[in-house]
Tab-separated table of C-alpha atoms in Angstrom:
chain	number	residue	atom	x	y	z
A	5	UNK	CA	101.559	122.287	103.355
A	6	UNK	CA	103.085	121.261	106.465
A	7	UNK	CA	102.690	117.754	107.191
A	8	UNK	CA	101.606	115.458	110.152
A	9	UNK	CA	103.331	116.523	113.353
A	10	UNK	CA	103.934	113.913	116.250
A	11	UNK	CA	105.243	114.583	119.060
A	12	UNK	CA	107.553	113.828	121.455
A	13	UNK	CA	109.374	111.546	119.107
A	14	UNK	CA	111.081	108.904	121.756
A	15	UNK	CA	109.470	108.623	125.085
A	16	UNK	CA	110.640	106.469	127.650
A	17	UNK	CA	108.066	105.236	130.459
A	18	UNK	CA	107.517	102.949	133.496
A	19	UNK	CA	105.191	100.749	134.406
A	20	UNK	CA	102.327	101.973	135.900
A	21	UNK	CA	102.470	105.336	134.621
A	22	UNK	CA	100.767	107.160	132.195
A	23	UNK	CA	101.785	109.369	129.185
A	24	UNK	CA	100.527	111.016	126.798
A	25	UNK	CA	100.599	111.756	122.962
A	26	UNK	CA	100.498	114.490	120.730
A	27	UNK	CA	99.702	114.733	116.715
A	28	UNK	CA	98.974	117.936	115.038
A	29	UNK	CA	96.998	117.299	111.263
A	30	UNK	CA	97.537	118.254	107.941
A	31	UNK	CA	95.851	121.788	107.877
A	32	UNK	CA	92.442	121.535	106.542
A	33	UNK	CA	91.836	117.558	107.727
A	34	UNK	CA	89.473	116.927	110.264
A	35	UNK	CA	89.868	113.116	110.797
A	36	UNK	CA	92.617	111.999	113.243
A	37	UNK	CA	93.407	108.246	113.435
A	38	UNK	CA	96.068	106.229	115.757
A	39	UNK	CA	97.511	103.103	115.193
A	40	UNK	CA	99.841	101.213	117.324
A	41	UNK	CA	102.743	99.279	115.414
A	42	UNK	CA	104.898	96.473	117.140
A	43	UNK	CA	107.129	94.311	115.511
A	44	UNK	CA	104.349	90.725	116.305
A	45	UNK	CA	101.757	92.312	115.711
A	46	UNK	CA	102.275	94.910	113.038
A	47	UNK	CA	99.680	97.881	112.547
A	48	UNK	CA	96.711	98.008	114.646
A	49	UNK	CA	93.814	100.685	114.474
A	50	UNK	CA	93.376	102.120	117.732
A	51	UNK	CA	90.601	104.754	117.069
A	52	UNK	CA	89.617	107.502	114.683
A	53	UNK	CA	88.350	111.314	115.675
A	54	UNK	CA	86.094	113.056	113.314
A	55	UNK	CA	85.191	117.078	114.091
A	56	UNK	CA	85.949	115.803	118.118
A	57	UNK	CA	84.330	112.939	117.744
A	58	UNK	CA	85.383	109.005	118.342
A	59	UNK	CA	84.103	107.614	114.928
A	60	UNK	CA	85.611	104.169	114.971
A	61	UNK	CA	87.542	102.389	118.390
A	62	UNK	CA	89.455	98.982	117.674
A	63	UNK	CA	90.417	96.433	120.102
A	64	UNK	CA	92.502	97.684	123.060
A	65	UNK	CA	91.562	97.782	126.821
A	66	UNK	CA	90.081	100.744	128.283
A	67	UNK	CA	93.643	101.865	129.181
A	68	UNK	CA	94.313	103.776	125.636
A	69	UNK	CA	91.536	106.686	124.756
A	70	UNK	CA	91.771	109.836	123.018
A	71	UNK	CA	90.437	113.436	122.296
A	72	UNK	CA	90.401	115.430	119.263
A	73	UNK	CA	90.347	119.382	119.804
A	74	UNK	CA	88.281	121.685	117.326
A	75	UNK	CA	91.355	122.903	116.038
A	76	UNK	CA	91.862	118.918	114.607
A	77	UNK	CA	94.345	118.250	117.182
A	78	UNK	CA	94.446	114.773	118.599
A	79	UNK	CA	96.171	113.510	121.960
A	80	UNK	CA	95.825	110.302	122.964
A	81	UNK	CA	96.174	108.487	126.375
A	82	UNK	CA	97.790	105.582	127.969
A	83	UNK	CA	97.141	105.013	131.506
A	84	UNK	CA	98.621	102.555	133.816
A	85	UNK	CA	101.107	101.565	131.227
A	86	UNK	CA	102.604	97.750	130.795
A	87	UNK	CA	105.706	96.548	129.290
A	88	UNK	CA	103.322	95.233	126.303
A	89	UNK	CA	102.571	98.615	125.143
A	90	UNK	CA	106.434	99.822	123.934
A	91	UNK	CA	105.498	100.238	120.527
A	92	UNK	CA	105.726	102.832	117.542
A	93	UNK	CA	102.702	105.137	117.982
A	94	UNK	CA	101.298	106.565	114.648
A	95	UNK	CA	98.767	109.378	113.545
A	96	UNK	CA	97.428	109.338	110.216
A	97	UNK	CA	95.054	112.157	109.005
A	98	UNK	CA	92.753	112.672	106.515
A	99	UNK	CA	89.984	114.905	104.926
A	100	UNK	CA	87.566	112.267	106.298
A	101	UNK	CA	85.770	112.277	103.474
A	102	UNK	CA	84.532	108.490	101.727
A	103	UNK	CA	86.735	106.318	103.294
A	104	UNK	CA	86.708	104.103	100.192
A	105	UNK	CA	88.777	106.541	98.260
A	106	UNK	CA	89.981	108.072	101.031
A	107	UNK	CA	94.184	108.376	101.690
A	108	UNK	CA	96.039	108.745	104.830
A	109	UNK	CA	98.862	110.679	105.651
A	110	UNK	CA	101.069	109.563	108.751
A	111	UNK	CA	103.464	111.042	110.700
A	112	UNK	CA	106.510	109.657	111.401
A	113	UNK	CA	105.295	108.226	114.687
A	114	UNK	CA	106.666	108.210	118.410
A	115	UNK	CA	108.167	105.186	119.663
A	116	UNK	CA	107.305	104.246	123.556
A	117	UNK	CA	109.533	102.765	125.473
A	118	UNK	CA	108.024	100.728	128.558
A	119	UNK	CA	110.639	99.759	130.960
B	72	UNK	CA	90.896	91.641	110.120
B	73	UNK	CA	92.451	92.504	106.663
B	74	UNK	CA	90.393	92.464	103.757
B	75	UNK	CA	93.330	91.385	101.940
B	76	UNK	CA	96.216	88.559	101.230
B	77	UNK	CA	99.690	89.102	99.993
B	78	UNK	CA	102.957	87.626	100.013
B	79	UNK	CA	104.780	87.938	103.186
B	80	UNK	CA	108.422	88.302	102.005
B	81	UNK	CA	110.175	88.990	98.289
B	82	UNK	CA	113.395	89.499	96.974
B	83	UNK	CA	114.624	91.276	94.116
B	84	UNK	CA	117.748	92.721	92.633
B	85	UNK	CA	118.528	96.294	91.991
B	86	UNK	CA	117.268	97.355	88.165
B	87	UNK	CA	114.446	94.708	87.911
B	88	UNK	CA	110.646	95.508	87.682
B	89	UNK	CA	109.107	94.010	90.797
B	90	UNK	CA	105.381	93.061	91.301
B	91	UNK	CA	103.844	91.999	94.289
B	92	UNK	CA	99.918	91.010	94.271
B	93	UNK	CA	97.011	91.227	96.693
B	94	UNK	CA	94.619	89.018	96.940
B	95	UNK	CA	90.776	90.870	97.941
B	96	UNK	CA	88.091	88.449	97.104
B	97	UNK	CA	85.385	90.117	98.990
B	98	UNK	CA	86.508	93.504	97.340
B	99	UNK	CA	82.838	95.262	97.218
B	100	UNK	CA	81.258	97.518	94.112
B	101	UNK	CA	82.723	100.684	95.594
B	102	UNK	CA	85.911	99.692	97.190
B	103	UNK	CA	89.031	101.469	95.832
B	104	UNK	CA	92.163	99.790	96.020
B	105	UNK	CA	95.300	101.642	97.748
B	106	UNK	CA	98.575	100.681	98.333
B	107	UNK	CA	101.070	102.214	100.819
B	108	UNK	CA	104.793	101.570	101.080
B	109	UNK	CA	106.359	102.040	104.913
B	110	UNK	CA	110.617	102.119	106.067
B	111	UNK	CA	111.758	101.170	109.492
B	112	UNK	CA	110.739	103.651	112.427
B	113	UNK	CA	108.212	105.505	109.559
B	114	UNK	CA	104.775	106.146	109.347
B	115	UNK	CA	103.005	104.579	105.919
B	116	UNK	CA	103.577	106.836	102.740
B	117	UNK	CA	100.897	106.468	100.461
B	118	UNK	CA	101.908	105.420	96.221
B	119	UNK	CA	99.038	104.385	94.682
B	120	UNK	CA	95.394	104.107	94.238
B	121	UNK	CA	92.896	102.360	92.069
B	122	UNK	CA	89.673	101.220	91.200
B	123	UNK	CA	89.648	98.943	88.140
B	124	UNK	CA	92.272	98.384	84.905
B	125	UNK	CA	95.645	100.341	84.786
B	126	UNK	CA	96.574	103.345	87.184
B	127	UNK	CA	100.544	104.760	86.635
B	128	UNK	CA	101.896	107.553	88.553
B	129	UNK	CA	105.858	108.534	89.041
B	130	UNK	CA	106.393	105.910	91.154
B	131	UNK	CA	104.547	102.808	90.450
B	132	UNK	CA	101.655	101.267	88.252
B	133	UNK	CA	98.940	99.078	89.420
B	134	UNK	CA	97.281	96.897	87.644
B	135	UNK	CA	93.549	95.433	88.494
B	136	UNK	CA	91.877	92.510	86.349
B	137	UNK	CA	88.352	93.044	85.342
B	138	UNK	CA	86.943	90.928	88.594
B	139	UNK	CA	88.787	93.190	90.365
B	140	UNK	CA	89.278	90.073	93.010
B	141	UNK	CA	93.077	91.133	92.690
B	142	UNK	CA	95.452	93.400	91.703
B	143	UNK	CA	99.532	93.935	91.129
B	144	UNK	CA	101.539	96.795	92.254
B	145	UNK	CA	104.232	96.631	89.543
B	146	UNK	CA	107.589	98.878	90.756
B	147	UNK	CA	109.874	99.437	87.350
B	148	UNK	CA	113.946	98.829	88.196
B	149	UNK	CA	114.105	99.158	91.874
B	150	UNK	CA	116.575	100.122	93.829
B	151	UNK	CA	117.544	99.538	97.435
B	152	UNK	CA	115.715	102.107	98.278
B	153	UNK	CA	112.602	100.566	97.120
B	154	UNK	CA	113.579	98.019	100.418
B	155	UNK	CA	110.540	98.728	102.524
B	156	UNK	CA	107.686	96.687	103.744
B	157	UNK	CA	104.784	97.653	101.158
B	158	UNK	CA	100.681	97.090	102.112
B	159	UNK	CA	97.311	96.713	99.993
B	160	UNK	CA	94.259	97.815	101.583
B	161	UNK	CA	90.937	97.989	100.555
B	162	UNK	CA	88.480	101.125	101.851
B	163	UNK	CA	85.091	100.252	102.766
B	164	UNK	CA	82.257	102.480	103.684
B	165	UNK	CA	82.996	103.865	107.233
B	166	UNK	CA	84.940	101.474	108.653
B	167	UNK	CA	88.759	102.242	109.303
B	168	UNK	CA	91.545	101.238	107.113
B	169	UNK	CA	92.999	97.646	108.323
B	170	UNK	CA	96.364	97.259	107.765
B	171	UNK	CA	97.516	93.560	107.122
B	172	UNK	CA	100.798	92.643	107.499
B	173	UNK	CA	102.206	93.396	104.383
B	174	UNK	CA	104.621	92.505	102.131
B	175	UNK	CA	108.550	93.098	103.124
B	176	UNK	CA	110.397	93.739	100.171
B	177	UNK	CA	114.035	93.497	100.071
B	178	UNK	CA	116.460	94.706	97.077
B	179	UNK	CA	119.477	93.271	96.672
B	180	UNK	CA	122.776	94.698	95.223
């Protein structure tokens, strides 16, 4: 099985614009989740999809949202970027099944660069 | 916030058995335990999972006491390619897997 695709890899940004971000699931898994990973702060949820649905949002300004497509696809969105958000982007998926049991497979992420 | 507590930093040289413990003392009925082990500029890559006593798989063994308040991700002889940052988490109903900060292990030639 192919794994979890991210993509574009690097991106470099402004401020003020937007951009946005691309992960393609493990066949078969139907829950999408982002985290954002910076060196202070480490790994932060961002927000889950389930069968195009937001199941879970952490805590991040209005700025970042998502989508998940009925084909499992996610994208998600940054809009008015700020020099704060350079960070390693990560998608994780998962069968989205009991999340006590449940494991996540990431991709290998694509680092922002906010200039 | 994370459910759990470990050790920030350890060291270790190559061909010792290293084991780094979590602390979850709210750990609930159903939780399972799961520990993931990440390198620079990668996502997390899952190792092991458990739910109470001894679990071993190819790469690592972890070990949870009866109370289950804790538990010990034990890797035999590492190597320095075992020199990654490695995290505990606990899964909980519907709520998302929190990541801590983990536990940055470095191996030593």
């Amino acid at each position: 099985k192919a794994g979890v695709t991210q993509t574009p890899r690097y991106l470099i940004k402004t401020r003020g614009q937007q951009v946005t971000l691309s992960c393609s699931p493990i066949s078969g898994h139907r829950s999408v989740s982002w985290y954002q990973q910076t060196p202070g702060q480490g790994l932060q949820f961002l927000f889950e999809y389930f069968s195009e649905t937001q199941r879970n949002k952490g805590n991040f300004p209005g700025r970042f949202s998502g989508r998940q497509f009925s084909n499992s696809r996610s994208e998600m969105n940054v809009s008015t970027l700020e020099l704060g958000d350079s960070a390693l982007y990560l998608c994780a998926s998962s069968s989205g099944s009991d999340r006590r049991y449940e494991k996540l497979f990431f991709g290998s992420g694509t680092q922002l660069s906010v200039l | 916030l994370a459910k759990t507590t470990q050790p920030i930093s350890m060291d270790s040289y190559e061909g010792q058995e290293v084991n780094i413990t979590c602390s979850h003392n709210n750990i609930a009925t159903n939780d399972y335990i799961t520990w993931y082990q990440q390198f620079p500029s990668q996502g997390p890559r899952f190792i092991i999972q458990g739910y109470k006593t001894k679990v071993t798989n190819e790469v690592a063994s972890l070990f949870i006491p009866a109370d289950r308040k804790s538990s010990t991700l034990s890797l035999p002889r590492v190597s320095l390619s075992d020199t990654a940052v490695y995290y505990c988490l606990v899964g909980e109903g519907n709520t998302p897997l929190v990541f801590g900060k983990g536990t940055r292990l470095s191996v030593i030639a």
